[in-house]
Amino acid sequence: MSTEPPESTVSPPEGSPEQSPEGSASAPSRRTFIATTAVGGAVVAGGLVAGPSVFGAEPAEAAEAPPGSRVSLTVNGKRHTVTVDNRTSLLDLLREHLNLTGSKKGCNAGACGACTVLVDGRRVNSCLTLAVRLDGAEVTTIEGLAKGERLHPLQQAFIDQDAFQCGYCTSGQIMSGVGCIDEGHTGSPEEIREFMSGNLCRCGCYVKIVRAVEQTAHGK
């Protein structure tokens, strides 16, 4: 009696290549099946050929370019005409196309106010505003407030009141403050806080920010 161990101690599953439908002993072994399959898929009549894709996937066609539009708008007194993807936000237009990086991208969801700018005199969250909807609009960013070397009164008030620390939210705070003053919502500290509440400061400079807006609005 032979003492050589069998090739496998586990029976192949039903329908596997090692077990023919009739269960005949002439069925190829697992090793033979794998070897002949690998070679047969790559060699035909002595020449190498590319076998079919495992998943039967065809090469992906190049994606079509996203739809774009031409938009003309005035930013800080200068006219710009650009062609942008229809999904481009005003914030990305300012930062990526016009190199005006003073408006910051914070949450990019309209919750922090760091991207606040003025559009036709009204403050908006530029991250939520589509650029293609602003054809013919006038936009003012933090870069457009100063007159040469002369700071805007609110910019100077932020310095006087030490109304910032890290500075990340400062441009949005100032732009929102300018809008708040122009809208006439500066009757009291409480009113200023209410109408500046959409602008978040991670450093907690709210008291000094309110004082800066008061200084500018009332000459205090």
mmCIF file with all atom_site columns, C-alpha atoms in Angstrom:
data_model
loop_
_atom_site.group_PDB
_atom_site.id
_atom_site.type_symbol
_atom_site.label_atom_id
_atom_site.label_alt_id
_atom_site.label_comp_id
_atom_site.label_asym_id
_atom_site.label_entity_id
_atom_site.label_seq_id
_atom_site.pdbx_PDB_ins_code
_atom_site.Cartn_x
_atom_site.Cartn_y
_atom_site.Cartn_z
_atom_site.occupancy
_atom_site.B_iso_or_equiv
_atom_site.pdbx_formal_charge
_atom_site.auth_seq_id
_atom_site.auth_comp_id
_atom_site.auth_asym_id
_atom_site.auth_atom_id
_atom_site.pdbx_PDB_model_num
ATOM 1   C CA . MET A 1 1   ? 0.000   0.000   0.000   1.00 0.00 ? 1   MET A CA 1
ATOM 2   C CA . SER A 1 2   ? 1.406   3.379   -1.063  1.00 0.00 ? 2   SER A CA 1
ATOM 3   C CA . THR A 1 3   ? 2.238   5.843   1.697   1.00 0.00 ? 3   THR A CA 1
ATOM 4   C CA . GLU A 1 4   ? 2.340   8.896   -0.602  1.00 0.00 ? 4   GLU A CA 1
ATOM 5   C CA . PRO A 1 5   ? -0.221  11.451  0.647   1.00 0.00 ? 5   PRO A CA 1
ATOM 6   C CA . PRO A 1 6   ? -3.023  12.440  -1.683  1.00 0.00 ? 6   PRO A CA 1
ATOM 7   C CA . GLU A 1 7   ? -2.636  15.714  -3.648  1.00 0.00 ? 7   GLU A CA 1
ATOM 8   C CA . SER A 1 8   ? -5.420  17.389  -1.733  1.00 0.00 ? 8   SER A CA 1
ATOM 9   C CA . THR A 1 9   ? -7.298  16.462  1.375   1.00 0.00 ? 9   THR A CA 1
ATOM 10  C CA . VAL A 1 10  ? -10.236 18.719  0.487   1.00 0.00 ? 10  VAL A CA 1
ATOM 11  C CA . SER A 1 11  ? -12.706 17.669  -2.159  1.00 0.00 ? 11  SER A CA 1
ATOM 12  C CA . PRO A 1 12  ? -13.233 20.233  -4.917  1.00 0.00 ? 12  PRO A CA 1
ATOM 13  C CA . PRO A 1 13  ? -16.604 22.004  -4.908  1.00 0.00 ? 13  PRO A CA 1
ATOM 14  C CA . GLU A 1 14  ? -19.402 20.954  -7.172  1.00 0.00 ? 14  GLU A CA 1
ATOM 15  C CA . GLY A 1 15  ? -18.931 22.159  -10.753 1.00 0.00 ? 15  GLY A CA 1
ATOM 16  C CA . SER A 1 16  ? -15.233 23.076  -10.290 1.00 0.00 ? 16  SER A CA 1
ATOM 17  C CA . PRO A 1 17  ? -12.745 22.331  -13.101 1.00 0.00 ? 17  PRO A CA 1
ATOM 18  C CA . GLU A 1 18  ? -11.225 19.508  -11.036 1.00 0.00 ? 18  GLU A CA 1
ATOM 19  C CA . GLN A 1 19  ? -14.462 17.532  -11.052 1.00 0.00 ? 19  GLN A CA 1
ATOM 20  C CA . SER A 1 20  ? -16.006 16.607  -14.354 1.00 0.00 ? 20  SER A CA 1
ATOM 21  C CA . PRO A 1 21  ? -19.797 16.274  -14.604 1.00 0.00 ? 21  PRO A CA 1
ATOM 22  C CA . GLU A 1 22  ? -19.413 12.512  -14.697 1.00 0.00 ? 22  GLU A CA 1
ATOM 23  C CA . GLY A 1 23  ? -16.834 12.509  -11.874 1.00 0.00 ? 23  GLY A CA 1
ATOM 24  C CA . SER A 1 24  ? -14.327 10.686  -14.201 1.00 0.00 ? 24  SER A CA 1
ATOM 25  C CA . ALA A 1 25  ? -10.769 10.147  -13.091 1.00 0.00 ? 25  ALA A CA 1
ATOM 26  C CA . SER A 1 26  ? -9.476  11.703  -16.349 1.00 0.00 ? 26  SER A CA 1
ATOM 27  C CA . ALA A 1 27  ? -10.445 15.265  -15.319 1.00 0.00 ? 27  ALA A CA 1
ATOM 28  C CA . PRO A 1 28  ? -7.411  17.642  -15.200 1.00 0.00 ? 28  PRO A CA 1
ATOM 29  C CA . SER A 1 29  ? -5.863  18.368  -11.859 1.00 0.00 ? 29  SER A CA 1
ATOM 30  C CA . ARG A 1 30  ? -6.202  21.834  -10.323 1.00 0.00 ? 30  ARG A CA 1
ATOM 31  C CA . ARG A 1 31  ? -2.553  22.598  -11.087 1.00 0.00 ? 31  ARG A CA 1
ATOM 32  C CA . THR A 1 32  ? -2.887  21.504  -14.700 1.00 0.00 ? 32  THR A CA 1
ATOM 33  C CA . PHE A 1 33  ? -6.080  23.497  -15.221 1.00 0.00 ? 33  PHE A CA 1
ATOM 34  C CA . ILE A 1 34  ? -4.541  26.745  -13.908 1.00 0.00 ? 34  ILE A CA 1
ATOM 35  C CA . ALA A 1 35  ? -1.382  26.321  -15.975 1.00 0.00 ? 35  ALA A CA 1
ATOM 36  C CA . THR A 1 36  ? -3.163  25.573  -19.250 1.00 0.00 ? 36  THR A CA 1
ATOM 37  C CA . THR A 1 37  ? -5.664  28.402  -18.714 1.00 0.00 ? 37  THR A CA 1
ATOM 38  C CA . ALA A 1 38  ? -2.952  30.999  -18.026 1.00 0.00 ? 38  ALA A CA 1
ATOM 39  C CA . VAL A 1 39  ? -0.855  29.970  -21.011 1.00 0.00 ? 39  VAL A CA 1
ATOM 40  C CA . GLY A 1 40  ? -3.768  29.469  -23.380 1.00 0.00 ? 40  GLY A CA 1
ATOM 41  C CA . GLY A 1 41  ? -5.113  32.952  -22.714 1.00 0.00 ? 41  GLY A CA 1
ATOM 42  C CA . ALA A 1 42  ? -1.818  34.565  -23.698 1.00 0.00 ? 42  ALA A CA 1
ATOM 43  C CA . VAL A 1 43  ? -0.387  32.378  -26.445 1.00 0.00 ? 43  VAL A CA 1
ATOM 44  C CA . VAL A 1 44  ? -2.122  31.535  -29.702 1.00 0.00 ? 44  VAL A CA 1
ATOM 45  C CA . ALA A 1 45  ? -0.268  29.742  -32.536 1.00 0.00 ? 45  ALA A CA 1
ATOM 46  C CA . GLY A 1 46  ? 3.081   30.646  -31.019 1.00 0.00 ? 46  GLY A CA 1
ATOM 47  C CA . GLY A 1 47  ? 2.335   34.417  -30.860 1.00 0.00 ? 47  GLY A CA 1
ATOM 48  C CA . LEU A 1 48  ? 1.408   36.621  -27.916 1.00 0.00 ? 48  LEU A CA 1
ATOM 49  C CA . VAL A 1 49  ? -2.027  38.208  -28.022 1.00 0.00 ? 49  VAL A CA 1
ATOM 50  C CA . ALA A 1 50  ? -3.859  40.468  -25.598 1.00 0.00 ? 50  ALA A CA 1
ATOM 51  C CA . GLY A 1 51  ? -6.441  38.538  -23.691 1.00 0.00 ? 51  GLY A CA 1
ATOM 52  C CA . PRO A 1 52  ? -9.932  39.964  -23.084 1.00 0.00 ? 52  PRO A CA 1
ATOM 53  C CA . SER A 1 53  ? -10.451 42.318  -20.179 1.00 0.00 ? 53  SER A CA 1
ATOM 54  C CA . VAL A 1 54  ? -11.339 40.563  -16.953 1.00 0.00 ? 54  VAL A CA 1
ATOM 55  C CA . PHE A 1 55  ? -14.356 42.790  -16.480 1.00 0.00 ? 55  PHE A CA 1
ATOM 56  C CA . GLY A 1 56  ? -15.213 43.176  -20.148 1.00 0.00 ? 56  GLY A CA 1
ATOM 57  C CA . ALA A 1 57  ? -14.890 46.947  -19.809 1.00 0.00 ? 57  ALA A CA 1
ATOM 58  C CA . GLU A 1 58  ? -14.316 49.095  -22.869 1.00 0.00 ? 58  GLU A CA 1
ATOM 59  C CA . PRO A 1 59  ? -11.819 51.998  -22.680 1.00 0.00 ? 59  PRO A CA 1
ATOM 60  C CA . ALA A 1 60  ? -13.537 55.000  -21.097 1.00 0.00 ? 60  ALA A CA 1
ATOM 61  C CA . GLU A 1 61  ? -14.207 57.847  -23.476 1.00 0.00 ? 61  GLU A CA 1
ATOM 62  C CA . ALA A 1 62  ? -12.776 61.223  -22.594 1.00 0.00 ? 62  ALA A CA 1
ATOM 63  C CA . ALA A 1 63  ? -15.176 63.181  -20.402 1.00 0.00 ? 63  ALA A CA 1
ATOM 64  C CA . GLU A 1 64  ? -16.766 66.145  -22.045 1.00 0.00 ? 64  GLU A CA 1
ATOM 65  C CA . ALA A 1 65  ? -15.652 69.552  -20.858 1.00 0.00 ? 65  ALA A CA 1
ATOM 66  C CA . PRO A 1 66  ? -18.085 71.103  -18.339 1.00 0.00 ? 66  PRO A CA 1
ATOM 67  C CA . PRO A 1 67  ? -20.298 73.893  -19.683 1.00 0.00 ? 67  PRO A CA 1
ATOM 68  C CA . GLY A 1 68  ? -18.834 77.382  -19.328 1.00 0.00 ? 68  GLY A CA 1
ATOM 69  C CA . SER A 1 69  ? -20.063 80.925  -19.746 1.00 0.00 ? 69  SER A CA 1
ATOM 70  C CA . ARG A 1 70  ? -18.581 84.329  -20.384 1.00 0.00 ? 70  ARG A CA 1
ATOM 71  C CA . VAL A 1 71  ? -19.187 86.858  -17.634 1.00 0.00 ? 71  VAL A CA 1
ATOM 72  C CA . SER A 1 72  ? -18.254 90.534  -17.344 1.00 0.00 ? 72  SER A CA 1
ATOM 73  C CA . LEU A 1 73  ? -18.232 92.275  -13.994 1.00 0.00 ? 73  LEU A CA 1
ATOM 74  C CA . THR A 1 74  ? -16.546 95.177  -12.268 1.00 0.00 ? 74  THR A CA 1
ATOM 75  C CA . VAL A 1 75  ? -14.342 94.280  -9.317  1.00 0.00 ? 75  VAL A CA 1
ATOM 76  C CA . ASN A 1 76  ? -12.944 97.116  -7.205  1.00 0.00 ? 76  ASN A CA 1
ATOM 77  C CA . GLY A 1 77  ? -13.562 99.556  -10.020 1.00 0.00 ? 77  GLY A CA 1
ATOM 78  C CA . LYS A 1 78  ? -11.880 97.464  -12.717 1.00 0.00 ? 78  LYS A CA 1
ATOM 79  C CA . ARG A 1 79  ? -13.792 95.685  -15.478 1.00 0.00 ? 79  ARG A CA 1
ATOM 80  C CA . HIS A 1 80  ? -13.080 91.992  -15.982 1.00 0.00 ? 80  HIS A CA 1
ATOM 81  C CA . THR A 1 81  ? -14.377 89.605  -18.651 1.00 0.00 ? 81  THR A CA 1
ATOM 82  C CA . VAL A 1 82  ? -13.679 85.920  -18.096 1.00 0.00 ? 82  VAL A CA 1
ATOM 83  C CA . THR A 1 83  ? -14.970 82.537  -19.221 1.00 0.00 ? 83  THR A CA 1
ATOM 84  C CA . VAL A 1 84  ? -15.623 80.201  -16.317 1.00 0.00 ? 84  VAL A CA 1
ATOM 85  C CA . ASP A 1 85  ? -17.194 76.856  -15.546 1.00 0.00 ? 85  ASP A CA 1
ATOM 86  C CA . ASN A 1 86  ? -20.874 77.476  -14.781 1.00 0.00 ? 86  ASN A CA 1
ATOM 87  C CA . ARG A 1 87  ? -20.333 75.960  -11.331 1.00 0.00 ? 87  ARG A CA 1
ATOM 88  C CA . THR A 1 88  ? -17.635 78.459  -10.337 1.00 0.00 ? 88  THR A CA 1
ATOM 89  C CA . SER A 1 89  ? -18.421 80.477  -7.226  1.00 0.00 ? 89  SER A CA 1
ATOM 90  C CA . LEU A 1 90  ? -17.692 84.175  -6.961  1.00 0.00 ? 90  LEU A CA 1
ATOM 91  C CA . LEU A 1 91  ? -15.123 83.309  -4.283  1.00 0.00 ? 91  LEU A CA 1
ATOM 92  C CA . ASP A 1 92  ? -13.216 80.997  -6.627  1.00 0.00 ? 92  ASP A CA 1
ATOM 93  C CA . LEU A 1 93  ? -13.462 83.525  -9.429  1.00 0.00 ? 93  LEU A CA 1
ATOM 94  C CA . LEU A 1 94  ? -11.871 86.159  -7.181  1.00 0.00 ? 94  LEU A CA 1
ATOM 95  C CA . ARG A 1 95  ? -9.171  83.898  -5.763  1.00 0.00 ? 95  ARG A CA 1
ATOM 96  C CA . GLU A 1 96  ? -8.340  81.593  -8.671  1.00 0.00 ? 96  GLU A CA 1
ATOM 97  C CA . HIS A 1 97  ? -8.990  83.790  -11.715 1.00 0.00 ? 97  HIS A CA 1
ATOM 98  C CA . LEU A 1 98  ? -8.393  87.358  -10.536 1.00 0.00 ? 98  LEU A CA 1
ATOM 99  C CA . ASN A 1 99  ? -5.761  86.629  -7.858  1.00 0.00 ? 99  ASN A CA 1
ATOM 100 C CA . LEU A 1 100 ? -7.688  88.568  -5.208  1.00 0.00 ? 100 LEU A CA 1
ATOM 101 C CA . THR A 1 101 ? -6.983  86.348  -2.226  1.00 0.00 ? 101 THR A CA 1
ATOM 102 C CA . GLY A 1 102 ? -8.089  88.717  0.529   1.00 0.00 ? 102 GLY A CA 1
ATOM 103 C CA . SER A 1 103 ? -11.506 87.029  0.624   1.00 0.00 ? 103 SER A CA 1
ATOM 104 C CA . LYS A 1 104 ? -10.919 83.813  2.552   1.00 0.00 ? 104 LYS A CA 1
ATOM 105 C CA . LYS A 1 105 ? -12.332 80.344  1.983   1.00 0.00 ? 105 LYS A CA 1
ATOM 106 C CA . GLY A 1 106 ? -13.351 79.131  5.425   1.00 0.00 ? 106 GLY A CA 1
ATOM 107 C CA . CYS A 1 107 ? -16.264 76.707  5.600   1.00 0.00 ? 107 CYS A CA 1
ATOM 108 C CA . ASN A 1 108 ? -17.156 77.084  1.888   1.00 0.00 ? 108 ASN A CA 1
ATOM 109 C CA . ALA A 1 109 ? -20.771 76.578  2.963   1.00 0.00 ? 109 ALA A CA 1
ATOM 110 C CA . GLY A 1 110 ? -21.946 80.088  3.878   1.00 0.00 ? 110 GLY A CA 1
ATOM 111 C CA . ALA A 1 111 ? -21.710 79.532  7.621   1.00 0.00 ? 111 ALA A CA 1
ATOM 112 C CA . CYS A 1 112 ? -18.591 81.476  8.713   1.00 0.00 ? 112 CYS A CA 1
ATOM 113 C CA . GLY A 1 113 ? -18.667 84.736  6.735   1.00 0.00 ? 113 GLY A CA 1
ATOM 114 C CA . ALA A 1 114 ? -14.923 84.762  5.978   1.00 0.00 ? 114 ALA A CA 1
ATOM 115 C CA . CYS A 1 115 ? -15.675 85.189  2.268   1.00 0.00 ? 115 CYS A CA 1
ATOM 116 C CA . THR A 1 116 ? -18.050 88.177  2.638   1.00 0.00 ? 116 THR A CA 1
ATOM 117 C CA . VAL A 1 117 ? -17.888 90.758  -0.170  1.00 0.00 ? 117 VAL A CA 1
ATOM 118 C CA . LEU A 1 118 ? -20.198 93.484  -1.407  1.00 0.00 ? 118 LEU A CA 1
ATOM 119 C CA . VAL A 1 119 ? -22.168 92.950  -4.621  1.00 0.00 ? 119 VAL A CA 1
ATOM 120 C CA . ASP A 1 120 ? -23.899 96.099  -5.837  1.00 0.00 ? 120 ASP A CA 1
ATOM 121 C CA . GLY A 1 121 ? -23.505 97.449  -2.302  1.00 0.00 ? 121 GLY A CA 1
ATOM 122 C CA . ARG A 1 122 ? -25.021 94.429  -0.562  1.00 0.00 ? 122 ARG A CA 1
ATOM 123 C CA . ARG A 1 123 ? -22.985 91.968  1.470   1.00 0.00 ? 123 ARG A CA 1
ATOM 124 C CA . VAL A 1 124 ? -23.030 88.378  0.258   1.00 0.00 ? 124 VAL A CA 1
ATOM 125 C CA . ASN A 1 125 ? -21.262 85.115  1.009   1.00 0.00 ? 125 ASN A CA 1
ATOM 126 C CA . SER A 1 126 ? -19.173 84.783  -2.122  1.00 0.00 ? 126 SER A CA 1
ATOM 127 C CA . CYS A 1 127 ? -18.743 81.024  -1.640  1.00 0.00 ? 127 CYS A CA 1
ATOM 128 C CA . LEU A 1 128 ? -22.496 80.559  -2.221  1.00 0.00 ? 128 LEU A CA 1
ATOM 129 C CA . THR A 1 129 ? -22.809 83.003  -5.119  1.00 0.00 ? 129 THR A CA 1
ATOM 130 C CA . LEU A 1 130 ? -22.415 81.701  -8.674  1.00 0.00 ? 130 LEU A CA 1
ATOM 131 C CA . ALA A 1 131 ? -20.142 83.918  -10.743 1.00 0.00 ? 131 ALA A CA 1
ATOM 132 C CA . VAL A 1 132 ? -22.215 83.472  -13.919 1.00 0.00 ? 132 VAL A CA 1
ATOM 133 C CA . ARG A 1 133 ? -25.180 85.162  -12.237 1.00 0.00 ? 133 ARG A CA 1
ATOM 134 C CA . LEU A 1 134 ? -23.236 88.391  -11.725 1.00 0.00 ? 134 LEU A CA 1
ATOM 135 C CA . ASP A 1 135 ? -22.856 89.595  -15.304 1.00 0.00 ? 135 ASP A CA 1
ATOM 136 C CA . GLY A 1 136 ? -22.773 93.394  -15.130 1.00 0.00 ? 136 GLY A CA 1
ATOM 137 C CA . ALA A 1 137 ? -22.502 93.490  -11.318 1.00 0.00 ? 137 ALA A CA 1
ATOM 138 C CA . GLU A 1 138 ? -20.159 95.632  -9.242  1.00 0.00 ? 138 GLU A CA 1
ATOM 139 C CA . VAL A 1 139 ? -18.151 93.731  -6.645  1.00 0.00 ? 139 VAL A CA 1
ATOM 140 C CA . THR A 1 140 ? -16.106 95.222  -3.820  1.00 0.00 ? 140 THR A CA 1
ATOM 141 C CA . THR A 1 141 ? -13.600 93.101  -1.926  1.00 0.00 ? 141 THR A CA 1
ATOM 142 C CA . ILE A 1 142 ? -11.291 93.907  0.958   1.00 0.00 ? 142 ILE A CA 1
ATOM 143 C CA . GLU A 1 143 ? -8.626  94.929  -1.588  1.00 0.00 ? 143 GLU A CA 1
ATOM 144 C CA . GLY A 1 144 ? -10.904 97.672  -2.898  1.00 0.00 ? 144 GLY A CA 1
ATOM 145 C CA . LEU A 1 145 ? -11.675 99.489  0.370   1.00 0.00 ? 145 LEU A CA 1
ATOM 146 C CA . ALA A 1 146 ? -8.495  101.516 0.844   1.00 0.00 ? 146 ALA A CA 1
ATOM 147 C CA . LYS A 1 147 ? -7.803  104.587 -1.267  1.00 0.00 ? 147 LYS A CA 1
ATOM 148 C CA . GLY A 1 148 ? -4.168  104.160 -2.108  1.00 0.00 ? 148 GLY A CA 1
ATOM 149 C CA . GLU A 1 149 ? -2.251  104.287 1.181   1.00 0.00 ? 149 GLU A CA 1
ATOM 150 C CA . ARG A 1 150 ? -5.281  105.620 3.041   1.00 0.00 ? 150 ARG A CA 1
ATOM 151 C CA . LEU A 1 151 ? -7.189  102.896 4.855   1.00 0.00 ? 151 LEU A CA 1
ATOM 152 C CA . HIS A 1 152 ? -10.958 102.717 4.979   1.00 0.00 ? 152 HIS A CA 1
ATOM 153 C CA . PRO A 1 153 ? -12.205 104.080 8.347   1.00 0.00 ? 153 PRO A CA 1
ATOM 154 C CA . LEU A 1 154 ? -13.318 100.596 9.427   1.00 0.00 ? 154 LEU A CA 1
ATOM 155 C CA . GLN A 1 155 ? -9.945  99.116  8.553   1.00 0.00 ? 155 GLN A CA 1
ATOM 156 C CA . GLN A 1 156 ? -8.331  101.789 10.707  1.00 0.00 ? 156 GLN A CA 1
ATOM 157 C CA . ALA A 1 157 ? -10.843 101.150 13.499  1.00 0.00 ? 157 ALA A CA 1
ATOM 158 C CA . PHE A 1 158 ? -9.931  97.449  13.529  1.00 0.00 ? 158 PHE A CA 1
ATOM 159 C CA . ILE A 1 159 ? -6.333  98.480  14.121  1.00 0.00 ? 159 ILE A CA 1
ATOM 160 C CA . ASP A 1 160 ? -7.270  101.049 16.747  1.00 0.00 ? 160 ASP A CA 1
ATOM 161 C CA . GLN A 1 161 ? -9.462  98.592  18.656  1.00 0.00 ? 161 GLN A CA 1
ATOM 162 C CA . ASP A 1 162 ? -7.135  95.616  18.174  1.00 0.00 ? 162 ASP A CA 1
ATOM 163 C CA . ALA A 1 163 ? -10.142 93.757  16.779  1.00 0.00 ? 163 ALA A CA 1
ATOM 164 C CA . PHE A 1 164 ? -8.313  90.732  15.402  1.00 0.00 ? 164 PHE A CA 1
ATOM 165 C CA . GLN A 1 165 ? -5.809  88.067  16.379  1.00 0.00 ? 165 GLN A CA 1
ATOM 166 C CA . CYS A 1 166 ? -5.162  85.381  13.769  1.00 0.00 ? 166 CYS A CA 1
ATOM 167 C CA . GLY A 1 167 ? -6.707  87.621  11.127  1.00 0.00 ? 167 GLY A CA 1
ATOM 168 C CA . TYR A 1 168 ? -8.312  84.857  9.061   1.00 0.00 ? 168 TYR A CA 1
ATOM 169 C CA . CYS A 1 169 ? -11.851 86.195  9.475   1.00 0.00 ? 169 CYS A CA 1
ATOM 170 C CA . THR A 1 170 ? -10.843 89.872  9.446   1.00 0.00 ? 170 THR A CA 1
ATOM 171 C CA . SER A 1 171 ? -11.469 90.635  5.770   1.00 0.00 ? 171 SER A CA 1
ATOM 172 C CA . GLY A 1 172 ? -14.962 89.131  5.982   1.00 0.00 ? 172 GLY A CA 1
ATOM 173 C CA . GLN A 1 173 ? -15.642 90.917  9.273   1.00 0.00 ? 173 GLN A CA 1
ATOM 174 C CA . ILE A 1 174 ? -14.638 94.267  7.793   1.00 0.00 ? 174 ILE A CA 1
ATOM 175 C CA . MET A 1 175 ? -16.681 93.785  4.622   1.00 0.00 ? 175 MET A CA 1
ATOM 176 C CA . SER A 1 176 ? -19.698 92.732  6.676   1.00 0.00 ? 176 SER A CA 1
ATOM 177 C CA . GLY A 1 177 ? -19.148 95.697  8.990   1.00 0.00 ? 177 GLY A CA 1
ATOM 178 C CA . VAL A 1 178 ? -19.113 98.108  6.039   1.00 0.00 ? 178 VAL A CA 1
ATOM 179 C CA . GLY A 1 179 ? -22.387 96.601  4.873   1.00 0.00 ? 179 GLY A CA 1
ATOM 180 C CA . CYS A 1 180 ? -23.836 96.788  8.378   1.00 0.00 ? 180 CYS A CA 1
ATOM 181 C CA . ILE A 1 181 ? -22.988 100.502 8.593   1.00 0.00 ? 181 ILE A CA 1
ATOM 182 C CA . ASP A 1 182 ? -24.373 101.257 5.113   1.00 0.00 ? 182 ASP A CA 1
ATOM 183 C CA . GLU A 1 183 ? -27.588 99.439  6.011   1.00 0.00 ? 183 GLU A CA 1
ATOM 184 C CA . GLY A 1 184 ? -28.005 101.573 9.128   1.00 0.00 ? 184 GLY A CA 1
ATOM 185 C CA . HIS A 1 185 ? -27.897 98.698  11.603  1.00 0.00 ? 185 HIS A CA 1
ATOM 186 C CA . THR A 1 186 ? -25.610 100.374 14.131  1.00 0.00 ? 186 THR A CA 1
ATOM 187 C CA . GLY A 1 187 ? -28.089 101.865 16.607  1.00 0.00 ? 187 GLY A CA 1
ATOM 188 C CA . SER A 1 188 ? -26.688 99.937  19.558  1.00 0.00 ? 188 SER A CA 1
ATOM 189 C CA . PRO A 1 189 ? -24.075 97.278  20.354  1.00 0.00 ? 189 PRO A CA 1
ATOM 190 C CA . GLU A 1 190 ? -26.887 94.737  20.495  1.00 0.00 ? 190 GLU A CA 1
ATOM 191 C CA . GLU A 1 191 ? -28.055 95.675  17.000  1.00 0.00 ? 191 GLU A CA 1
ATOM 192 C CA . ILE A 1 192 ? -24.526 95.498  15.647  1.00 0.00 ? 192 ILE A CA 1
ATOM 193 C CA . ARG A 1 193 ? -24.046 92.044  17.164  1.00 0.00 ? 193 ARG A CA 1
ATOM 194 C CA . GLU A 1 194 ? -27.332 90.889  15.651  1.00 0.00 ? 194 GLU A CA 1
ATOM 195 C CA . PHE A 1 195 ? -26.495 92.064  12.147  1.00 0.00 ? 195 PHE A CA 1
ATOM 196 C CA . MET A 1 196 ? -22.883 90.855  12.344  1.00 0.00 ? 196 MET A CA 1
ATOM 197 C CA . SER A 1 197 ? -23.858 87.444  13.722  1.00 0.00 ? 197 SER A CA 1
ATOM 198 C CA . GLY A 1 198 ? -23.213 85.669  10.423  1.00 0.00 ? 198 GLY A CA 1
ATOM 199 C CA . ASN A 1 199 ? -19.482 86.312  10.772  1.00 0.00 ? 199 ASN A CA 1
ATOM 200 C CA . LEU A 1 200 ? -17.617 83.936  13.078  1.00 0.00 ? 200 LEU A CA 1
ATOM 201 C CA . CYS A 1 201 ? -14.320 84.710  14.813  1.00 0.00 ? 201 CYS A CA 1
ATOM 202 C CA . ARG A 1 202 ? -12.342 81.691  15.987  1.00 0.00 ? 202 ARG A CA 1
ATOM 203 C CA . CYS A 1 203 ? -10.312 83.950  18.307  1.00 0.00 ? 203 CYS A CA 1
ATOM 204 C CA . GLY A 1 204 ? -13.358 85.426  20.067  1.00 0.00 ? 204 GLY A CA 1
ATOM 205 C CA . CYS A 1 205 ? -12.722 89.113  19.290  1.00 0.00 ? 205 CYS A CA 1
ATOM 206 C CA . TYR A 1 206 ? -16.422 89.973  19.109  1.00 0.00 ? 206 TYR A CA 1
ATOM 207 C CA . VAL A 1 207 ? -16.366 92.747  21.731  1.00 0.00 ? 207 VAL A CA 1
ATOM 208 C CA . LYS A 1 208 ? -13.597 94.623  19.947  1.00 0.00 ? 208 LYS A CA 1
ATOM 209 C CA . ILE A 1 209 ? -15.189 94.032  16.543  1.00 0.00 ? 209 ILE A CA 1
ATOM 210 C CA . VAL A 1 210 ? -18.393 95.678  17.791  1.00 0.00 ? 210 VAL A CA 1
ATOM 211 C CA . ARG A 1 211 ? -16.355 98.590  19.133  1.00 0.00 ? 211 ARG A CA 1
ATOM 212 C CA . ALA A 1 212 ? -14.632 99.016  15.757  1.00 0.00 ? 212 ALA A CA 1
ATOM 213 C CA . VAL A 1 213 ? -17.992 99.147  13.959  1.00 0.00 ? 213 VAL A CA 1
ATOM 214 C CA . GLU A 1 214 ? -19.278 101.645 16.539  1.00 0.00 ? 214 GLU A CA 1
ATOM 215 C CA . GLN A 1 215 ? -16.176 103.818 16.116  1.00 0.00 ? 215 GLN A CA 1
ATOM 216 C CA . THR A 1 216 ? -16.652 103.933 12.365  1.00 0.00 ? 216 THR A CA 1
ATOM 217 C CA . ALA A 1 217 ? -20.409 104.489 12.447  1.00 0.00 ? 217 ALA A CA 1
ATOM 218 C CA . HIS A 1 218 ? -20.496 107.109 15.176  1.00 0.00 ? 218 HIS A CA 1
ATOM 219 C CA . GLY A 1 219 ? -16.989 108.532 15.212  1.00 0.00 ? 219 GLY A CA 1
ATOM 220 C CA . LYS A 1 220 ? -16.362 107.313 18.742  1.00 0.00 ? 220 LYS A CA 1
#
